[in-house]
Amino acid sequence: MVRITGVSTWTISRRCRANVPSRLNLSKTASRNNSWRMRPRSNAGWRGITRSIDQPTTCKMRLRLRLRLTNNLGAQPRVIHQREHGTMTFRMGLFLFLLQLTLYPTINSSAQMTPPDYTVERVYEIPFVTSMVWAPDGRMFFTEKGGLVHVAQADGSLQADPVVQLDARTLNEEGLQSIVLDPEFATNHYFYVYYTEADPAPDDPLNPFRNLVVRYTEVDGVATDPVTMLEFPVDDSGGHNHNGGRLRFGPDGYLYLSVGDLNHYNVYAQDPLRIEGKIHRFAVTDSGLQPAPDNPFPDSSVWAYGLRNAFSFVFDPLSDQLFSTENGPDCDDEVNRIERGGNYGWGIVPLPDGDAYEGYCERPERHFGAIEPLVTYAPTIAPTGIMIYDGAAFPEWYGDLFFCAFKPFEMYHVELDETRMDFASEIEVLSPGTQPGCAIEVAQGPDDLIYYTNTVGIYQIRPAPSP
């Protein structure tokens, strides 16, 4: 079963317009990458491939589509984008209407799922919580964008004073982004934070700025002994958006950090010598963060690149696969599976003729060889936190992926296939009932319940009480 949604326009060269077949057939190709091929229903001499349809003898035609393809076996949703200079765009309203009647919608981002077996309640009224982690003793450490690190005791009571107050600059997307506990926290009490410092120019609305990773030692609920582990170069040309960013220790023991393009747009995300637009992998040493020894690029901390603003990422506890959210410009918000040395396409100059998807954005050409996303959104939703559930409180969600979006305040749920590398179901929106939805972070607590945050508080998803 083939499913298609999100068709926007067709772009066809003028001399080919008369040769457009009235009906197209989509057929699956038996190939290693589980791709799809587009073929005409009649034998008109067209050959179809995933990214273009060519008439080799008389003219050349490219169809510019925004399609998400899947099948009932969980084939990977894809976005197809192609263009050709000197083309004209026209709408095929009747064709698209008939197409939608004969084909099913794919990943349905607006499908509401309101299971009767969970409830949502606010547990803390604290604004703009950007990340949450739990200590082995059950305490929850969480960060506030304004620079506060809080701790809640295992019984749920909130410590009166913050663990630390950072001097963070909070213009737009700047601020305290993330916290992670050291794998040996039970003995060394180390935790690490990633934030934008107010110095060296606290009163300058744009420039310069600097991001830091700092290690603290927690003693009786108080942060002590700050050590700067990573210091970005002072940036006097970027803006105050696209900082990323998430800190997480991987199953390999190395520290991973996502960093956006820092408002350098598409300039540095493809440069392995720059920190912007990457997911980094560090070894933690007494002298700070150093590139992990077996990273894909010599003497570089870069693990994956070509990312505009990977707000968060997560390691699958069942397979160690790495998944990330990505924020595009006015189109192409994504969820990606991150591969070692993978290029995710951001950082190429825009289309020279200003060609754009109608109603969406002027999209840069995707870098040759760039890895396609698992799903893409246009218009954008601003995907943020991401997690994979492996608890016992919700057995029906075991092994499933969840991610949140800032624009609609929504949480999305999707199943992964048996390989743990691809989606295997439609994407569903989880209803928060009467509460505001998830906008920033989502995480699983030690009680196997799901916690999420937005601009006004921290919320808990728990099984509904038995009737």
Short mmCIF file of C-alpha atoms in Angstrom, two decimals:
data_model
loop_
_atom_site.label_atom_id
_atom_site.label_comp_id
_atom_site.label_asym_id
_atom_site.label_seq_id
_atom_site.Cartn_x
_atom_site.Cartn_y
_atom_site.Cartn_z
CA MET A 1 0.00 0.00 0.00
CA VAL A 2 1.48 3.33 -1.07
CA ARG A 3 0.61 6.48 0.82
CA ILE A 4 1.27 10.06 -0.26
CA THR A 5 0.67 13.44 1.32
CA GLY A 6 2.03 16.92 1.05
CA VAL A 7 2.01 17.27 -2.75
CA SER A 8 2.48 20.98 -3.40
CA THR A 9 3.18 21.70 -7.08
CA TRP A 10 4.56 20.14 -10.22
CA THR A 11 7.30 21.91 -12.17
CA ILE A 12 7.51 20.91 -15.82
CA SER A 13 9.43 22.47 -18.69
CA ARG A 14 7.26 24.32 -21.18
CA ARG A 15 8.06 22.07 -24.09
CA CYS A 16 7.15 18.98 -22.07
CA ARG A 17 3.84 20.22 -20.75
CA ALA A 18 1.82 18.57 -23.48
CA ASN A 19 3.47 15.24 -22.82
CA VAL A 20 2.48 14.90 -19.17
CA PRO A 21 0.87 11.47 -18.71
CA SER A 22 -2.64 11.71 -17.39
CA ARG A 23 -2.08 9.04 -14.76
CA LEU A 24 1.05 7.95 -12.95
CA ASN A 25 1.61 4.69 -11.17
CA LEU A 26 3.86 4.27 -8.16
CA SER A 27 5.59 0.93 -7.84
CA LYS A 28 7.99 -0.29 -5.20
CA THR A 29 11.47 -1.26 -6.32
CA ALA A 30 13.20 -4.28 -4.79
CA SER A 31 16.36 -2.52 -3.72
CA ARG A 32 18.53 -2.41 -0.65
CA ASN A 33 17.50 1.09 0.33
CA ASN A 34 13.77 0.34 0.09
CA SER A 35 13.24 3.20 -2.37
CA TRP A 36 10.27 3.91 -4.59
CA ARG A 37 10.09 4.42 -8.32
CA MET A 38 7.54 6.44 -10.25
CA ARG A 39 6.33 4.95 -13.52
CA PRO A 40 3.58 5.96 -15.99
CA ARG A 41 0.53 3.76 -16.05
CA SER A 42 0.76 3.53 -19.85
CA ASN A 43 3.83 2.57 -21.87
CA ALA A 44 4.77 6.05 -23.08
CA GLY A 45 8.51 5.58 -22.97
CA TRP A 46 9.05 7.22 -19.61
CA ARG A 47 11.46 5.78 -17.11
CA GLY A 48 10.96 6.63 -13.45
CA ILE A 49 13.41 7.01 -10.65
CA THR A 50 12.90 8.30 -7.16
CA ARG A 51 14.11 11.83 -7.89
CA SER A 52 13.08 12.52 -11.47
CA ILE A 53 11.05 11.31 -14.41
CA ASP A 54 12.75 11.56 -17.79
CA GLN A 55 11.50 11.10 -21.33
CA PRO A 56 14.85 10.20 -22.90
CA THR A 57 14.07 10.64 -26.59
CA THR A 58 12.02 13.81 -26.99
CA CYS A 59 12.22 15.96 -23.92
CA LYS A 60 13.19 16.02 -20.30
CA MET A 61 10.77 16.61 -17.51
CA ARG A 62 11.32 16.88 -13.81
CA LEU A 63 8.56 16.76 -11.31
CA ARG A 64 9.02 18.78 -8.19
CA LEU A 65 7.10 17.01 -5.49
CA ARG A 66 6.90 17.02 -1.78
CA LEU A 67 5.96 13.43 -1.12
CA ARG A 68 6.19 11.35 1.96
CA LEU A 69 6.17 7.70 0.97
CA THR A 70 5.56 4.70 3.15
CA ASN A 71 4.09 1.25 2.87
CA ASN A 72 2.29 -1.07 5.20
CA LEU A 73 5.58 -2.71 6.14
CA GLY A 74 6.99 0.52 7.53
CA ALA A 75 9.04 1.80 4.61
CA GLN A 76 10.97 4.96 5.30
CA PRO A 77 9.04 8.20 4.80
CA ARG A 78 10.87 10.32 2.27
CA VAL A 79 10.84 13.85 0.95
CA ILE A 80 11.48 14.16 -2.75
CA HIS A 81 12.66 17.50 -4.09
CA GLN A 82 13.76 18.15 -7.65
CA ARG A 83 13.91 21.19 -9.88
CA GLU A 84 15.07 22.27 -13.34
CA HIS A 85 16.06 25.73 -14.61
CA GLY A 86 13.74 27.40 -17.11
CA THR A 87 10.59 25.71 -15.87
CA MET A 88 7.12 26.91 -15.17
CA THR A 89 4.97 25.89 -12.24
CA PHE A 90 1.32 25.10 -12.62
CA ARG A 91 -1.32 23.44 -10.51
CA MET A 92 -2.95 20.18 -11.47
CA GLY A 93 -5.98 20.49 -9.25
CA LEU A 94 -8.10 17.76 -10.78
CA PHE A 95 -5.17 15.38 -10.96
CA LEU A 96 -4.25 15.95 -7.33
CA PHE A 97 -7.87 15.59 -6.28
CA LEU A 98 -8.12 12.22 -8.01
CA LEU A 99 -4.73 11.22 -6.65
CA GLN A 100 -5.85 11.92 -3.11
CA LEU A 101 -9.00 9.89 -3.66
CA THR A 102 -7.05 6.85 -4.80
CA LEU A 103 -4.11 7.00 -2.42
CA TYR A 104 -4.05 7.06 1.37
CA PRO A 105 -2.47 9.85 3.41
CA THR A 106 0.94 9.05 4.83
CA ILE A 107 2.40 10.14 8.16
CA ASN A 108 -0.57 12.02 9.51
CA SER A 109 0.82 14.81 11.65
CA SER A 110 -2.64 16.06 12.51
CA ALA A 111 -4.16 12.74 13.53
CA GLN A 112 -5.26 13.11 17.13
CA MET A 113 -4.84 10.15 19.47
CA THR A 114 -6.51 10.42 22.85
CA PRO A 115 -6.11 7.05 24.56
CA PRO A 116 -8.19 6.62 27.71
CA ASP A 117 -5.31 5.10 29.64
CA TYR A 118 -3.23 8.14 30.66
CA THR A 119 -3.62 11.48 32.37
CA VAL A 120 -1.53 14.66 32.26
CA GLU A 121 -0.88 16.93 35.20
CA ARG A 122 1.46 19.81 35.94
CA VAL A 123 3.97 18.99 38.67
CA TYR A 124 6.07 22.20 38.75
CA GLU A 125 5.16 25.72 37.68
CA ILE A 126 8.58 26.88 36.49
CA PRO A 127 9.02 28.77 33.20
CA PHE A 128 10.99 27.56 30.20
CA VAL A 129 12.60 24.38 31.50
CA THR A 130 15.05 23.32 28.79
CA SER A 131 16.31 19.94 30.05
CA MET A 132 15.77 17.32 32.76
CA VAL A 133 17.95 14.50 34.14
CA TRP A 134 17.71 12.17 37.12
CA ALA A 135 20.41 11.18 39.60
CA PRO A 136 20.81 7.59 40.83
CA ASP A 137 19.21 8.62 44.14
CA GLY A 138 16.01 9.71 42.35
CA ARG A 139 16.56 13.47 42.43
CA MET A 140 15.65 15.39 39.30
CA PHE A 141 18.00 18.13 38.09
CA PHE A 142 16.53 20.54 35.55
CA THR A 143 17.56 23.75 33.84
CA GLU A 144 15.72 27.00 33.37
CA LYS A 145 16.56 29.03 30.26
CA GLY A 146 17.34 32.07 32.40
CA GLY A 147 20.34 30.34 33.98
CA LEU A 148 18.99 28.48 37.01
CA VAL A 149 19.72 24.83 37.77
CA HIS A 150 17.03 23.39 40.06
CA VAL A 151 16.76 20.10 41.91
CA ALA A 152 13.66 18.23 43.05
CA GLN A 153 14.00 15.56 45.71
CA ALA A 154 12.97 11.97 45.08
CA ASP A 155 9.73 12.61 47.01
CA GLY A 156 8.85 15.42 44.60
CA SER A 157 9.60 18.35 46.90
CA LEU A 158 11.47 21.19 45.25
CA GLN A 159 14.69 22.41 46.84
CA ALA A 160 14.15 26.01 47.94
CA ASP A 161 17.37 27.40 46.49
CA PRO A 162 18.73 26.62 43.04
CA VAL A 163 21.81 24.46 42.70
CA VAL A 164 23.48 27.29 40.80
CA GLN A 165 22.60 30.60 39.14
CA LEU A 166 24.55 31.02 35.91
CA ASP A 167 25.26 34.41 34.37
CA ALA A 168 23.54 33.46 31.12
CA ARG A 169 22.55 35.69 28.23
CA THR A 170 18.99 34.92 27.18
CA LEU A 171 18.39 36.82 23.94
CA ASN A 172 16.04 34.77 21.75
CA GLU A 173 17.38 31.19 21.73
CA GLU A 174 20.39 31.87 23.92
CA GLY A 175 20.50 30.86 27.56
CA LEU A 176 21.00 27.72 29.62
CA GLN A 177 20.37 24.93 27.14
CA SER A 178 21.20 21.62 28.76
CA ILE A 179 22.45 19.64 31.75
CA VAL A 180 23.88 16.12 31.92
CA LEU A 181 25.14 14.10 34.87
CA ASP A 182 28.46 12.31 34.73
CA PRO A 183 28.15 8.51 34.30
CA GLU A 184 29.96 8.26 37.66
CA PHE A 185 27.78 10.89 39.34
CA ALA A 186 27.04 8.59 42.28
CA THR A 187 30.70 8.84 43.33
CA ASN A 188 32.11 12.04 41.78
CA HIS A 189 28.93 14.23 41.74
CA TYR A 190 29.99 15.91 38.47
CA PHE A 191 27.42 17.56 36.23
CA TYR A 192 27.89 19.52 33.02
CA VAL A 193 25.93 22.46 31.63
CA TYR A 194 25.87 24.06 28.18
CA TYR A 195 24.92 27.74 28.02
CA THR A 196 25.53 31.17 26.48
CA GLU A 197 27.42 33.40 28.90
CA ALA A 198 26.45 37.03 29.43
CA ASP A 199 30.04 38.23 29.14
CA PRO A 200 31.99 39.55 27.29
CA ALA A 201 29.27 41.94 26.08
CA PRO A 202 26.20 41.58 28.30
CA ASP A 203 24.61 44.79 26.99
CA ASP A 204 25.20 44.16 23.30
CA PRO A 205 21.99 42.69 21.83
CA LEU A 206 23.83 40.83 19.10
CA ASN A 207 27.61 40.62 19.39
CA PRO A 208 29.85 39.24 20.58
CA PHE A 209 28.82 36.08 22.41
CA ARG A 210 30.33 32.83 23.59
CA ASN A 211 28.94 29.40 24.47
CA LEU A 212 30.47 27.27 27.19
CA VAL A 213 30.40 23.75 28.58
CA VAL A 214 31.16 23.95 32.30
CA ARG A 215 31.56 21.13 34.82
CA TYR A 216 30.42 21.52 38.42
CA THR A 217 30.65 19.31 41.47
CA GLU A 218 27.37 19.02 43.38
CA VAL A 219 27.71 18.98 47.17
CA ASP A 220 24.53 18.83 49.26
CA GLY A 221 22.46 20.45 46.54
CA VAL A 222 24.96 23.23 45.78
CA ALA A 223 27.23 23.53 42.73
CA THR A 224 30.93 23.94 43.54
CA ASP A 225 34.31 23.95 41.75
CA PRO A 226 33.35 25.21 38.25
CA VAL A 227 35.69 24.03 35.51
CA THR A 228 35.33 25.29 31.93
CA MET A 229 35.52 22.16 29.78
CA LEU A 230 34.83 23.74 26.38
CA GLU A 231 34.87 27.39 25.37
CA PHE A 232 33.62 28.45 21.97
CA PRO A 233 35.59 31.21 20.24
CA VAL A 234 34.12 34.66 20.88
CA ASP A 235 31.72 35.15 17.98
CA ASP A 236 31.42 38.69 16.65
CA SER A 237 29.50 37.86 13.49
CA GLY A 238 26.73 35.45 14.41
CA GLY A 239 23.33 36.16 15.87
CA HIS A 240 21.54 34.91 18.95
CA ASN A 241 19.69 31.92 17.49
CA HIS A 242 20.46 28.31 16.58
CA ASN A 243 22.57 27.50 19.62
CA GLY A 244 21.29 23.94 19.73
CA GLY A 245 21.80 22.25 21.93
CA ARG A 246 21.86 19.12 23.97
CA LEU A 247 24.49 17.38 26.08
CA ARG A 248 24.26 13.60 26.47
CA PHE A 249 26.65 10.82 27.32
CA GLY A 250 26.48 8.06 24.75
CA PRO A 251 26.50 4.33 25.45
CA ASP A 252 30.19 4.42 24.47
CA GLY A 253 30.97 6.72 27.41
CA TYR A 254 31.77 9.78 25.29
CA LEU A 255 30.03 13.14 25.68
CA TYR A 256 27.92 14.29 22.71
CA LEU A 257 26.90 17.91 22.08
CA SER A 258 24.61 19.33 19.40
CA VAL A 259 25.36 22.87 18.18
CA GLY A 260 23.31 24.85 15.66
CA ASP A 261 24.76 27.07 12.97
CA LEU A 262 24.75 30.03 15.44
CA ASN A 263 22.93 32.16 12.88
CA HIS A 264 25.73 31.83 10.35
CA TYR A 265 23.05 30.42 8.05
CA ASN A 266 24.65 28.03 5.55
CA VAL A 267 28.25 29.19 5.84
CA TYR A 268 29.97 26.79 8.25
CA ALA A 269 27.77 23.72 8.69
CA GLN A 270 29.75 21.87 5.98
CA ASP A 271 33.17 22.84 7.36
CA PRO A 272 34.62 20.07 9.59
CA LEU A 273 37.00 22.60 11.17
CA ARG A 274 34.14 24.75 12.51
CA ILE A 275 32.00 24.00 15.54
CA GLU A 276 28.72 25.27 14.01
CA GLY A 277 26.02 23.03 12.56
CA LYS A 278 27.26 19.75 14.04
CA ILE A 279 26.82 16.98 16.54
CA HIS A 280 30.13 16.62 18.37
CA ARG A 281 31.64 13.68 20.26
CA PHE A 282 34.13 14.37 23.03
CA ALA A 283 36.34 12.47 25.40
CA VAL A 284 36.13 13.96 28.90
CA THR A 285 39.63 14.60 30.26
CA ASP A 286 41.16 16.50 33.17
CA SER A 287 42.18 19.20 30.67
CA GLY A 288 38.69 19.62 29.22
CA LEU A 289 36.76 18.12 26.33
CA GLN A 290 38.91 16.61 23.59
CA PRO A 291 37.90 14.99 20.28
CA ALA A 292 37.14 11.31 20.82
CA PRO A 293 40.00 9.23 19.38
CA ASP A 294 37.96 7.29 16.80
CA ASN A 295 35.84 10.14 15.43
CA PRO A 296 35.25 10.08 11.65
CA PHE A 297 37.45 13.14 10.97
CA PRO A 298 41.06 13.30 12.19
CA ASP A 299 41.65 15.55 15.20
CA SER A 300 38.04 16.75 15.04
CA SER A 301 35.18 16.47 17.50
CA VAL A 302 32.65 16.32 14.63
CA TRP A 303 30.46 13.21 14.64
CA ALA A 304 27.83 14.43 12.13
CA TYR A 305 27.48 17.69 10.20
CA GLY A 306 25.27 19.70 7.86
CA LEU A 307 22.73 20.51 10.58
CA ARG A 308 21.00 23.86 10.92
CA ASN A 309 19.79 23.54 14.50
CA ALA A 310 19.63 20.06 16.00
CA PHE A 311 17.84 21.07 19.17
CA SER A 312 18.00 17.65 20.80
CA PHE A 313 18.98 14.03 20.23
CA VAL A 314 18.60 10.68 21.96
CA PHE A 315 20.26 7.28 21.98
CA ASP A 316 17.90 4.35 21.52
CA PRO A 317 18.28 2.25 24.69
CA LEU A 318 17.38 -0.87 22.70
CA SER A 319 19.85 -0.48 19.82
CA ASP A 320 22.18 2.49 20.57
CA GLN A 321 20.97 4.17 17.35
CA LEU A 322 21.11 7.97 17.53
CA PHE A 323 18.05 10.06 16.57
CA SER A 324 17.85 13.85 16.39
CA THR A 325 15.39 16.65 15.77
CA GLU A 326 16.39 19.32 13.25
CA ASN A 327 14.96 22.79 12.61
CA GLY A 328 14.88 24.04 9.04
CA PRO A 329 14.33 27.61 7.84
CA ASP A 330 10.70 28.04 6.69
CA CYS A 331 10.53 24.41 5.58
CA ASP A 332 12.23 21.08 6.22
CA ASP A 333 11.92 20.56 9.94
CA GLU A 334 13.12 17.00 10.37
CA VAL A 335 13.66 13.93 12.49
CA ASN A 336 16.93 12.23 11.51
CA ARG A 337 18.76 9.04 12.31
CA ILE A 338 22.31 10.21 12.91
CA GLU A 339 25.12 8.18 11.38
CA ARG A 340 28.84 8.35 12.04
CA GLY A 341 30.28 11.01 9.73
CA GLY A 342 26.84 11.68 8.24
CA ASN A 343 26.10 14.83 6.23
CA TYR A 344 22.54 16.11 6.69
CA GLY A 345 22.59 18.68 3.93
CA TRP A 346 22.50 22.13 5.53
CA GLY A 347 25.19 24.49 4.33
CA ILE A 348 24.79 24.77 0.56
CA VAL A 349 24.08 28.09 -1.16
CA PRO A 350 20.41 28.78 -1.98
CA LEU A 351 18.96 28.12 -5.40
CA PRO A 352 20.47 30.71 -7.77
CA ASP A 353 17.22 31.65 -9.46
CA GLY A 354 15.29 32.15 -6.23
CA ASP A 355 13.05 29.19 -7.00
CA ALA A 356 10.99 28.16 -3.99
CA TYR A 357 8.20 25.83 -2.93
CA GLU A 358 4.97 27.75 -3.16
CA GLY A 359 3.83 28.65 0.34
CA TYR A 360 6.98 27.30 1.95
CA CYS A 361 10.53 28.59 1.66
CA GLU A 362 13.50 29.11 -0.58
CA ARG A 363 15.25 25.82 0.11
CA PRO A 364 18.98 25.34 -0.42
CA GLU A 365 19.98 22.48 -2.65
CA ARG A 366 20.64 19.36 -0.61
CA HIS A 367 24.29 18.42 -0.58
CA PHE A 368 25.17 15.51 -2.83
CA GLY A 369 25.19 12.38 -0.70
CA ALA A 370 23.29 14.01 2.17
CA ILE A 371 21.31 11.60 4.31
CA GLU A 372 17.55 11.91 3.90
CA PRO A 373 15.42 12.52 7.00
CA LEU A 374 12.96 10.03 8.45
CA VAL A 375 10.28 12.69 8.18
CA THR A 376 10.14 16.33 7.17
CA TYR A 377 7.60 19.07 7.83
CA ALA A 378 6.59 22.03 5.71
CA PRO A 379 5.34 24.42 6.99
CA THR A 380 7.56 24.05 10.03
CA ILE A 381 6.67 22.88 13.55
CA ALA A 382 9.99 23.63 15.36
CA PRO A 383 10.82 20.11 16.67
CA THR A 384 12.57 20.16 20.04
CA GLY A 385 12.90 17.39 22.64
CA ILE A 386 13.08 13.71 21.66
CA MET A 387 13.06 10.44 23.63
CA ILE A 388 12.55 6.69 23.23
CA TYR A 389 10.44 4.99 25.86
CA ASP A 390 11.67 1.76 27.49
CA GLY A 391 9.69 1.73 30.73
CA ALA A 392 7.01 -0.53 32.18
CA ALA A 393 4.28 2.03 32.97
CA PHE A 394 3.10 2.12 29.34
CA PRO A 395 3.82 -1.31 27.81
CA GLU A 396 1.98 -0.35 24.61
CA TRP A 397 4.61 2.38 24.02
CA TYR A 398 7.67 0.27 24.78
CA GLY A 399 10.44 1.03 22.28
CA ASP A 400 8.51 3.89 20.64
CA LEU A 401 9.88 7.32 19.76
CA PHE A 402 8.41 10.61 20.99
CA PHE A 403 9.29 14.16 20.00
CA CYS A 404 7.87 17.60 20.73
CA ALA A 405 7.32 20.78 18.74
CA PHE A 406 7.51 24.36 19.95
CA LYS A 407 5.14 26.00 17.47
CA PRO A 408 2.01 23.90 18.09
CA PHE A 409 2.88 22.78 21.67
CA GLU A 410 2.43 19.15 20.64
CA MET A 411 3.97 15.76 21.39
CA TYR A 412 4.29 13.21 18.58
CA HIS A 413 4.48 9.43 18.89
CA VAL A 414 5.72 6.92 16.31
CA GLU A 415 6.72 3.25 16.38
CA LEU A 416 10.11 2.08 15.14
CA ASP A 417 10.51 -0.98 12.95
CA GLU A 418 12.33 -4.19 13.88
CA THR A 419 15.67 -2.81 12.68
CA ARG A 420 15.30 0.20 15.02
CA MET A 421 16.39 2.37 12.08
CA ASP A 422 13.10 3.47 10.56
CA PHE A 423 9.51 4.43 11.31
CA ALA A 424 6.92 1.66 11.26
CA SER A 425 3.67 3.53 11.89
CA GLU A 426 1.87 6.76 11.28
CA ILE A 427 2.95 9.69 13.43
CA GLU A 428 0.29 10.49 16.00
CA VAL A 429 -0.29 13.55 18.15
CA LEU A 430 -0.80 12.79 21.83
CA SER A 431 -3.51 14.87 23.41
CA PRO A 432 -2.55 16.59 26.69
CA GLY A 433 -6.20 16.88 27.69
CA THR A 434 -6.82 20.25 29.34
CA GLN A 435 -3.11 20.94 29.93
CA PRO A 436 -0.74 22.80 27.59
CA GLY A 437 1.22 20.40 25.40
CA CYS A 438 4.91 19.68 25.05
CA ALA A 439 7.00 22.48 23.58
CA ILE A 440 10.59 22.01 24.75
CA GLU A 441 11.77 18.79 26.42
CA VAL A 442 10.48 15.26 26.91
CA ALA A 443 12.10 12.59 29.09
CA GLN A 444 11.41 9.33 30.91
CA GLY A 445 11.75 9.43 34.68
CA PRO A 446 13.06 6.68 36.96
CA ASP A 447 9.41 5.94 37.82
CA ASP A 448 8.89 5.05 34.11
CA LEU A 449 6.49 7.99 33.72
CA ILE A 450 6.90 10.53 30.93
CA TYR A 451 7.74 14.15 31.73
CA TYR A 452 7.61 17.09 29.37
CA THR A 453 8.11 20.84 29.54
CA ASN A 454 6.87 24.00 27.90
CA THR A 455 7.11 27.71 28.64
CA VAL A 456 5.09 27.50 31.87
CA GLY A 457 5.98 24.28 33.66
CA ILE A 458 6.90 20.61 33.92
CA TYR A 459 4.18 18.04 33.27
CA GLN A 460 3.81 14.34 34.03
CA ILE A 461 2.07 11.70 31.91
CA ARG A 462 0.90 8.77 34.04
CA PRO A 463 -1.48 5.84 33.53
CA ALA A 464 -5.07 6.76 34.26
CA PRO A 465 -6.45 5.27 37.47
CA SER A 466 -8.51 2.12 37.07
CA PRO A 467 -12.27 2.79 36.97
#
